[in-house]
Every structure is written in C-alpha cells, then in structure tokens.
Amino acid sequence: MARMRMNQAIAAAIGDEMRENPDVVTFGEDVAVAGGPFKTSDGLLEEFGPLRVRDTPIAEMGFMGAAVGAAATGLRPVAEIMFVEFLGVALDQLVTEAAKFNYLSGGTVRVPMVMRASVGAGLGFGCQHSQVMESWMVGSPGLKIAVLSGPGNAYGLTRAAIRDDNPVAVLEPRILYAVRGDVTTGVEGIIPLGQAATLASGNDITLVSCGSTVRTCLAAAGEADGWTADVIDLQTLQPWDTEAVLSSVARTGRLAVVEECPYSGGWGADIVAKVVSEAFGDLSAPPMRITAPDVHVPFGKELEQRYLPSAEYVTAQVGELLATGESPPHWWERDGALV
Amino acid sequence: MARMRMNQAIAAAIGDEMRENPDVVTFGEDVAVAGGPFKTSDGLLEEFGPLRVRDTPIAEMGFMGAAVGAAATGLRPVAEIMFVEFLGVALDQLVTEAAKFNYLSGGTVRVPMVMRASVGAGLGFGCQHSQVMESWMVGSPGLKIAVLSGPGNAYGLTRAAIRDDNPVAVLEPRILYAVRGDVTTGVEGIIPLGQAATLASGNDITLVSCGSTVRTCLAAAGEADGWTADVIDLQTLQPWDTEAVLSSVARTGRLAVVEECPYSGGWGADIVAKVVSEAFGDLSAPPMRITAPDVHVPFGKELEQRYLPSAEYVTAQVGELLATGESPPHWWERDGALV
Amino acid sequence: MSSEVLARREAVRTDRTARFERMVEIRALEDAVRGLFAEGLVHGTTHTCQGQEAVSVGVAAALRPTDSVCCTYRGHGMGMALGLTPQQVCGEIMGRVVGSIGGVGGSMHLCETSIGLLPTMAIVGAGVPVAAGAALTAQVRGTDDVAVAVFGDGAANIGAFHEGINIASIWKLPAIFICENNQYGEYSPIAATTPIANIADRAVSYGIPGEVVDGQDVDAVNAAVEAAAARARAGDGPSLLEMKTYRYAGHSRSDTAPYRPAGEFEKWYERDPINTFGARLVAEGLLADGEPEKITARVTEQVDAAVAEVKTADSPGVASMFENVLV
Amino acid sequence: MSSEVLARREAVRTDRTARFERMVEIRALEDAVRGLFAEGLVHGTTHTCQGQEAVSVGVAAALRPTDSVCCTYRGHGMGMALGLTPQQVCGEIMGRVVGSIGGVGGSMHLCETSIGLLPTMAIVGAGVPVAAGAALTAQVRGTDDVAVAVFGDGAANIGAFHEGINIASIWKLPAIFICENNQYGEYSPIAATTPIANIADRAVSYGIPGEVVDGQDVDAVNAAVEAAAARARAGDGPSLLEMKTYRYAGHSRSDTAPYRPAGEFEKWYERDPINTFGARLVAEGLLADGEPEKITARVTEQVDAAVAEVKTADSPGVASMFENVLV
Ligand SMILES: Cc1ncc(C[n+]2csc(CCOP(=O)(O)OP(=O)(O)O)c2C)c(N)n1
Ligand SMILES: Cc1ncc(C[n+]2csc(CCOP(=O)(O)OP(=O)(O)O)c2C)c(N)n1
Ligand SMILES: [Mg+2]
Ligand SMILES: [Mg+2]
C-alpha cells in the first residue's frame, strides 16, 4: 500500500509491468524525455531506456498503428493519446484494425495493446480538449474500455489492461491526475477488467458511476438526507458488469446513472436499456440519467462547473425522484435555468 | 412524383440543389468521372462541370477538412465518404471541427456541409466495410444525423441536409441503393430534419426503426398475427423526434427499437432511456431492443443474414414480449442458438 | 469594434511602422497573459508566441481582409496581427464577454471573420485541409482571394498536413501553407520527431514550390507570402513556406522549457524580430533614434490598460453554453 | 496445411522457377476468382491483381518467413506469393471453413502468421503504420527481421502513409514501404489524384532512400527488396520502393475499367510479367523451350481443381461469428 497521486499510480503500473515483462513498451507525444504531459510516465525512460520508452512525432494515426503492428507481432505497447479528442485523427487503428485483428486472423493474432487517453472537463481546456468521447469506442466489438476513477483503480486497471490480450482503451479523467490516494501495489493490486466496484451500500437507489462521476456520486450519497444508495463504480465500460448493477437494482428498485458526457449518446443509456429489459418488474421508479447537457464543453470556471453534474445536483435529482416517483427534469429543462 | 432507385434519388437531390444554388458543390473519391462508386452522383459532372463536381485523392481527412473550410467560407459542400468506416481516418474534421465551428466563432461561422456515407451490412463486404457506426457521431453536439430508408426519404432528407446550416451526416444504407420507389421530387419533396415518419399504425406496440430496419419493421408488422404496431421511421437520429415516439408509446404502452448495429452502444438505448424517463407510467411491458449481437459483421451470406435482425425475428420477439410481458432473450442468448 | 478591427487590419497591411507597433503589442500582450496565468487569474491553459511576432505580422501584412486564415491554439499573435484587439484576445483568454467569441472558448479559440480569421483550431494539423477548403471557395466563386494555413513544425508530421497540401496541389487551389518552425513541438525539439532539416523540402511530395524563410525578419516573411499569394491569385496553385523562428516561452503555461540547451534562447534573442526590425526602421530613417523604445513603452502601457479593463468585464452567463450549438 | 505453406514459402525464396510457377498460379487463381464472381457464385466483392504478380512474388522472394508483411484487400497475390495455397485464398473468398481465416472474412481478409502475413487490411493506408509497428518489435527484440507494407499508389495520398513512414524513419525501424503503383486508385488514374510522377520521390520528406523499380520484372523487384531488407537488417532504417506495375482487371468485381484509354492495357501487356519472365528463364536455359506453356497449363489445371474442391467445402456455422471477438 502506498499513497500517491493518480498520475503516479499510472506510471507505477506501467513501470511494474515493464519490469516484469520485457515486451511492454510505451510511447506517445512527450512520454519519454518529459515523462509525459501529465507525468504519467515519469521516470520510465530513465529506468527502461529509449528502446522501450519513446517520444513520437505528432502523428496519432502513425503511432497508434505502430502500436497495433507491435502488438500483433508480440510486444505489449502502451500508447498515450494526450487528449482523447486526438483519437479523432486515429480512431481507425484502434477500432477498425486493432479490435478486429483477432477475428481477421482466425484467432491467430492477438493485439495486446493499451491506448491510454486523458479525458474530461473541469480544467478549462475548452471544447476541443475536454470531452470523454467514450461513445467513439463503446459499441466496437473486440475492444475493452476501462475508466479510471482515482489512484487505486488507476494502478490496478492499468496493470490489468496491459496484461489483457485484447486491445484495451484506458480513459483517464484528467481532473483526477493530481488526486492522492492509497494504492495497493504489486500483483494483488491488479483489478480484473469487467468487474465493477461497489463503493457504498444503501437501500433506496443504485447510483451507477464511472470515471470522474464516481466521486460525485460518493459525495452525493454522503450528503443524502433521508435516503441511502449503492454507489457502483463500473471501472470497465466495455464489457460492463451487468451482474453488479442488476443485483443492486433488484434490491434498491431504483437506478440513476451519472455521466460526465452529454445526454445524447451517453453510455448510461446502455445501462438503463439493459436494466429495464432485465429488471422491469423490480423497478419502483423510472431509471434516471444524470448527465451534462447536449452542448459543447464551455470555457470559464463557472460555466464548466455548471456543465458538469455536481454532487448537489445528483442529490437533488435523486431526492426528487424518490419524492415524486417520476424522473425529474434536467436542470437545463427547468424554468428560468438559463437566465 | 417519379419512380427511381435510391441512388438515383440521391443524385437527383444533389442535382436539384446544385441547380438552385451555385454554392452547392460535391466531391469524394470517384464521385465525378465515375458518377460515384454507388452511382449516387451520376450525371452531376456532366451537368455542373469539374469546378463543382470533383474527384478527390484517397484522403478522407483532407477532403472532409476541405468541406469544412469551404462551408465555413460560404459554399455548401456535399462530401462523400464511400464506406462509413473510412470516417475513422477523418472523424476529427466532422465532429471536432465542423460541429464546433459555430460555437467557436461566437455564432458567426456556419458550416453548412453534408457528409454522406454508405453504411451497413448485407452485401458481403466483410467486417471493415459493413458497419453503421452512427455511434461515432451520435453524442456530438452541433451535428445533425439523418438516415435514409428508401428512395422517397433519400431525396427529401438529402435536400434538407444540403439546405441545413449545420453540418449534417447523411447515412445511406448501401443495401437500399438499388431499391426502387416513388419519389416526390421538387421542393415539396423536402423532408424537414428532426421529423420522424409514422409508416404504419397499430395499437399494441411502437416499433421504432431507422435506415435499413425500417423495411424490416414494416415487414414484421405486416406478418404480425394477433397484434398491430405503429411503425416509426426516425429519419433523423440527431436530434430525434422525441415527440413522435412518446406520443405513440403513450397510446401503445410498448416499445421495441429495431437497430442494425450491435447491442452495445446502439442508438436504440437512447430511445429506450428517454422513453422510460418520460413515460414510465405508460409502459405495460419493458421496452425492448432488437439488435445485432456484439460481434463483427461476418462474411458469408447466411452468417450475415443471421447477424442482421430479420422481419421474422422481430415478429417473434414482439410476439414473445406481448405473450409474456417480459423482454425475451436475444437469439444468441437462447440455448442451442450457436450450434 | 468592427471598424477598429478593420482599421488595425489595414494598418499592418500598409504601414511598416504599424507592423513594428503590432509586433510590440503582441509581445506585450503575450507577456501579460503569461503573467495573468502565473498569478492564477485564469482558468485553463495558454500558448503564447513571444519570439514569433514577425511571422504573424509578416503574414498578415501580405494578405487582404477577404483572404482566409486558419491558425492554431498558438493564435494570439496571428489574431492580433490580423486586427484583433488586445481586449478581444485577452477577453477570450480570461473567459469574458468582451472576448473574441464571447468568452466561451478560452485561449485556444479566437475568431473574427471580418478580417478573415476562421475559428482557430486546437487540433494539430486540422487547419491545413480547412484552409484548402477556404481556397476552394475562392476558386469555385472565381474571386482572387487566397487561404492560408499557419501551423507548427510538429504539425508537419501529421496526416492532415499531407492530405491537405496534396489536395490543394492537385486542385491548384489558391492556398499558402505556412509552417511556423519554432524548433519545438511541445517539449520535443524538431530533430526528435522530424528526420529532415527543412520542412519546406516536403513541397517536393506535392509538386509545389517550397521555400525556407527567415521568420525573424518581418520584411522577409512579408515578401515571401506576397509572392506566394500572387502565385495563388494568378491560379498557379499553392506554396509551402517554412518560417524559421523560435518560441521564447515554454509550450504552454506550465512549461518552463527546461529541455532547452543552454545558450539557445540567447542565440535566437540576438536576432529578436522586434529589436532587429526596430533598428532597421531607425536605420532607414522611418523611425527616429529612441523611437522604438518609446513606442514599446507606450504600446505596453496600452496593452496593460486593456488587460486591466478586461479584468473587470463580465463573464458569460449560463445561457451562453446553449447558444451556437446548432444554428 | 502449415508444412505445405512453409514449403511453398521456401520455394519462392530459393528457386526462380518456383517464382515463375507462383506467378502463373496467382494469375490462374485471380482469373478463376473473377469467373466465380461473374457466375454469381460468391457473395460480396473482390479485388484481383492480374498483371501485378511480379511484385508479389519478387517481394516474397526477398523476405524470410519471420519477416512481417502488411498488405491490402488486393492481397491474394501477395498471400499466395508468401505461401498461402489457392485453397486458402479461394476458400476465404467463397466463405468456406478451408479459407485462410475460416471463411468469416471474405476476399479482402487473409492472414497466415506462419509465413509472416499479418491480417490484410481493407482500409487504405492502414498497413503502413502497422508495418512500422511490426518493425518496432524486431528492433526492440533485437532480431534482424524486417517488416514490409505493401500498398497502392492511391494510398500514398493518405495520412497514414505520411505518419507511418515518418515514424519509421525517425526511429530507424527495419521497415520497407512498397508502393505498388498500378496506375489507378479505383477508377481514378494516378495523375488525377497525385501531383507528382514518382511516389518514390516522397522519400525526400522522410530522409530515406526512395527508388523506382520495374514492377513487371520479378528479378528487379527481388533485387530492390533484398537491398532494402539488407539495409533495414543492418540497422540503417526504412526505404520506400515504388513498383511501377499495371492492374489488368478493373478495380473490383463490378468494374470493367471503361475509363482506361484505348491501347493502354495492350502496351502494358507487351511486358507481361509472366511472359517476360518465362522467356527469360528459357533464354537463361533454366527452362526448356515450351516449358513455360506446359507449366502454365499444369498449374492452371491444379488451380481449377483447387477451386472446384473449395466449392464443395463447408461454410462456417453461426457460432463462428462469436469466436475471436474477444480473446
Ligand atoms: C492531433 C493533436 N495531437 C496532439 C496535440 C497536442 N499538442 C498541442 S500543441 C502540440 C505541439 C505542436 O507543435 P507545433 O506543431 O510545432 O506547434 P507549436 O506548438 O510549436 O506552435 C501538441 C502535440 C493536439 N492538439 N492535436
Ligand atoms: C481509407 C479508405 N478510403 C477509401 C477506401 C476505398 N478504396 C478501396 S480500394 C481504393 C483504391 C486504392 O487505390 P490504390 O491505393 O492505388 O490501391 P489499388 O486498389 O490500386 O491496389 C479505395 C479508394 C478504403 N478502403 N479506405
Ligand atoms: Mg513548433
Ligand atoms: Mg492503385
């Protein structure tokens, strides 16, 4: 157990895998000499040398492709996309090549690569550098997607991703890089992909979260007055832990999914759709989604904070759901919200 | 009114807009001299000349970017992506540039461009040329998405897309290009974006479809024994016609969304999530999604047909939902399905 | 505002002294911006262009207001060279309604169509094909406008660069591709990412002229862009110009540039674009002895006043995030 | 199957007569495939490579089985040159379990790792950076393997080409980039999309050797690839080779190539790679007079028999689509 920041936990996870397995290599823009734009590979160049830790040109398609080819021939590359939006110039390699190679080789080629990307809003990077964009990847068969929610699972999920024989996208909420927490290091810290973590237990509602909304939900549940909640951190978005969510909802009878991204096309809709199809009879209230509005991530501290679902907002929405038995309107749908 | 194939309807729509507005231009790979790989621009070069109708190099990022720049400075470009998967090398320009320029110009720059792409399975093109990939675009604020379901709305939606001042993605199910139908040409044939079409009326369930699944749903409803359905063609996937779906479900009390794409990350989840939040009390059965499985589109006629939801399958699933009041398992979840 | 912006646009086009003043103004604003961030007065990040002023101003001087310019997150200098006011730039950086796009974009996002500035793009390389598209408009409409993409040395390694220039060449579009080679892409020196010495040599791949230009000399920049623009306006197609320049500050707010070899900055500073141009104007008799210094003091004061004014400006309200999403 | 494949792999590496036979075999299979499609016996599309056999075989002849090859949807020839059997290729095209990947991919998707054939990619340009990655494995592991990307002339205009070669150069990877310039990208002649005459000239952008090679001469192809491979194995980095060749058939099944100027095919056919190589082997005394024709007849018969056999093979069951999605 060690106390560290999330970016340190990521560097530790990559370093521990590199130490155990000479096939693990890592590259990306300013990953080597500078230790990563967010210091998620600090010290790796010094320890593992320039053959295994590399800076790349600004060429996401090029180095994602290099990761695919390296993985297909035996390495376990960890490629960093600095901001997930940059996948917009490289998605082909991840979704259309890497995720399909096993199938397109009759099972003879594995692509054990990791695509790490920083994601999310809250730091004032403006609308081309603040999204999560998991929708670009969810729905791509052959790809796993993990989302970090703090130092502890950052370490464990990153190691699991590197060990996985499938291509894995690891999404790292940028706003959490500096957050400190306890990390179980070593193999026992590895967190299997596909498993959710239930971080709080309660009776009245199941709060499903992922990435940056995990702490939002924990705070919301903490502030709750008159109700208690199961707080589930999905950890892996694809494949997600249906079992954990369904068994919680079977008990609580209510569901709220809390997402950082806009309402349309968000991953929470998948959760809701699955839950209603499997557990319709268990539900005592409509499953609810709490998301950002369908707008670009605004600049400006207040605007950006308003854009993101806050703990207070989650508490209020859940309170209203419990009180009325109906899905409350989103904040931007309420009278006077926009003045 | 004229009878034509869907690809001809598309060419007619582009041609009519080009005739009315000198700012409309079109380009893409083999769009000009060859009249389009799917003959969706046949005759346009001859009529409008090489200044307005162009072949491009194989450079989707390049020519999508050119569309963005041209649209931002006053033209109305219609750019063709031959197979929607190729957006994986060009998504940035559509989602991160075009869709954000209005916002990033304080409302002073409009990007009236159309990105047309052929989509979908059924023609044996293999797993890198058979997807729909609307998930790459749904959830991108600032972008509209229309999906064609036959010659009639192909003409009307394409013209509406070209006239729209926002970037619009038009998804064209490849399997329908050769389908003939009646087309209302001229301005009265234009179909406003954002409006669904209710193609059949019934009492027991609302079938929501889009693109290639429209005819599947119509056939399923036609074959139905003991039940009748509203069949809704969404036509526009973003923003989708909430009103049409909710008012139908308010009457039928049941919902099935029929999608061509894999279960995970499909657009139908958004429909289900919205309906359960707005109309939970109206529902007499769990909303159901009928989709392809979470696998790559297989090659081979039988496999590919099995992969796609068929009319018979829709009829059977709906029948089972009505009979049991529960969401039936998907075909691949049933015992013995895979032997 | 718009007439002021147009007047500023025109000044740089016609008056070399104004070019000097504008370079000073850009430097002063960029210094002030780094100060604001250091003080913690601003959210987010910023990318300033101290040392590269001659490129921005030289380019702007060669273009007409109806020409289009695509540039990057490092766009304050280019924006101001084209005519944006310090208020518009600083207002955007600080997220105030007086900002170029109303304060909803931040440091990386400026726009002013009246002077040809398309939305600046924060995705490396994105502006290259977009500029080709703007040039396409000119070609289709038969105007003699040109479109310019300004991008960094690092951007020359990304696919959009290759695709955009190739399309512009095959279509003979009136475009000018200007690579601002400031020697670094983020923290990486160009030699770590680019296997050739001159990015201008890549013009060979597209069958277009490629030229290395002294980016520290505003007159040289201006002349090269004017020649490329004349070529483009005449229907002879695009050019690739590489401006050799230097980024005095780190890549972004948090970067102190520890990776720079000792003496490198000093070597470049000897040919500081503002100092050398000031001296040239004095030598030519266009400015009196000591006048560059006086201009610098005056302009810096004006910029500081503008920044102070922006500090008191309003922030956009919640409704603004819902505006301009769909037309 | 695997030992047969390896033996076929070895034959082409060591025996020039085997190279002749393999070129004949490729031609025969491609002709048969177009026939199958014309008869409506196959689902989907296909892209055949008649006329380009010397490139496939010359490349394969210069490589070792541990080298990696990334190629495209137009991959039947390359696959067979490396050792795939006609059954494996035709089986995949017809969607039968005897196909290279079990019949779930179709004409565009072949793979056989025992001979270095990575999954063929149906996205133009995708294989270029993937080959760089395979070369990275060799470099990191310190083997002297090389990785090869084979792609078309049209692919030289896409971003992945630019990015992949640039990375290979800056990292000095043991890669060989082979542009199979068959004069067309789909229905567009190269001059409509590419503003320079020789794609090999683009090597300048990456500071690597670029060479134009006669792609109709299997010996010339072999020699050029051997030299590039030697360079790569010695740690001297990648090369770009442009093979000038010609696509006899249309782009894909439905294309009759009406856009071809009259006489163009005939001109290229004068230097048909199979005819000229057969004549050369006779001239050199390696084959007797009339033997090329006999080989052609025999091999064509074998191919036709293989195709007939495939027609009777099983199709994959429903379960196959659920296999190999996740490991
Ligand atoms: C596609 C993409 N990849 C990476 C980045 C992150 N990034 C922002 S600026 C930058 C360096 C760009 O270097 P250069 O092109 O030389 O321009 P400069 O910053 O020096 O002006 C990088 C890598 C980005 N914005 N977009
Ligand atoms: C990214 C992408 N864009 C477009 C296509 C459609 N397409 C398939 S083959 C082809 C032509 C490729 O030409 P070339 O590279 O010369 O190879 P050739 O087919 O001549 O072997 C095109 C445009 C594709 N598969 N991928
Ligand atoms: Mg730079
Ligand atoms: Mg070709």
XYZ file of C-alpha atoms in Angstrom, chain C residues 155-163 166 169-171 190-196 201-207, chain D residues 155-163 166 169-171 190-196 201-207:
54
model
C 2.153 19.630 -37.431
C 4.208 18.749 -40.492
C 4.298 15.141 -39.292
C 0.557 14.635 -39.074
C -1.653 13.184 -41.766
C -3.818 16.244 -42.246
C -0.745 18.180 -43.401
C -0.038 15.615 -46.090
C -3.605 15.200 -47.235
C -1.817 17.231 -51.650
C -1.922 20.912 -55.184
C -3.974 18.549 -57.307
C -6.801 21.078 -57.400
C 12.177 19.138 -34.052
C 15.075 16.770 -34.648
C 13.466 14.248 -32.298
C 10.384 13.944 -34.451
C 11.307 15.057 -37.948
C 14.011 13.327 -39.921
C 14.844 16.192 -42.286
C 11.593 20.233 -48.679
C 8.338 18.347 -48.289
C 6.954 20.520 -51.072
C 8.611 18.015 -53.398
C 5.970 15.484 -52.435
C 3.273 17.742 -53.775
C 4.957 19.268 -56.785
C -2.588 5.055 -50.599
C 0.354 7.392 -50.953
C -2.033 10.324 -50.576
C -3.478 9.317 -47.232
C -2.283 10.480 -43.859
C -1.324 7.058 -42.536
C 1.308 6.797 -45.292
C 2.908 10.030 -44.198
C 2.740 9.357 -40.488
C 7.910 9.359 -40.837
C 12.386 6.954 -40.296
C 12.778 8.843 -37.053
C 13.018 5.549 -35.151
C -2.904 8.380 -60.603
C -2.453 11.726 -62.328
C -5.922 12.764 -61.187
C -5.013 12.432 -57.534
C -1.249 12.694 -57.255
C 0.613 15.770 -58.405
C 3.999 14.140 -58.949
C 10.247 10.973 -54.609
C 8.266 11.312 -51.411
C 11.139 9.588 -49.655
C 12.725 13.047 -49.537
C 10.160 14.049 -46.939
C 11.444 11.368 -44.610
C 15.138 11.416 -45.318
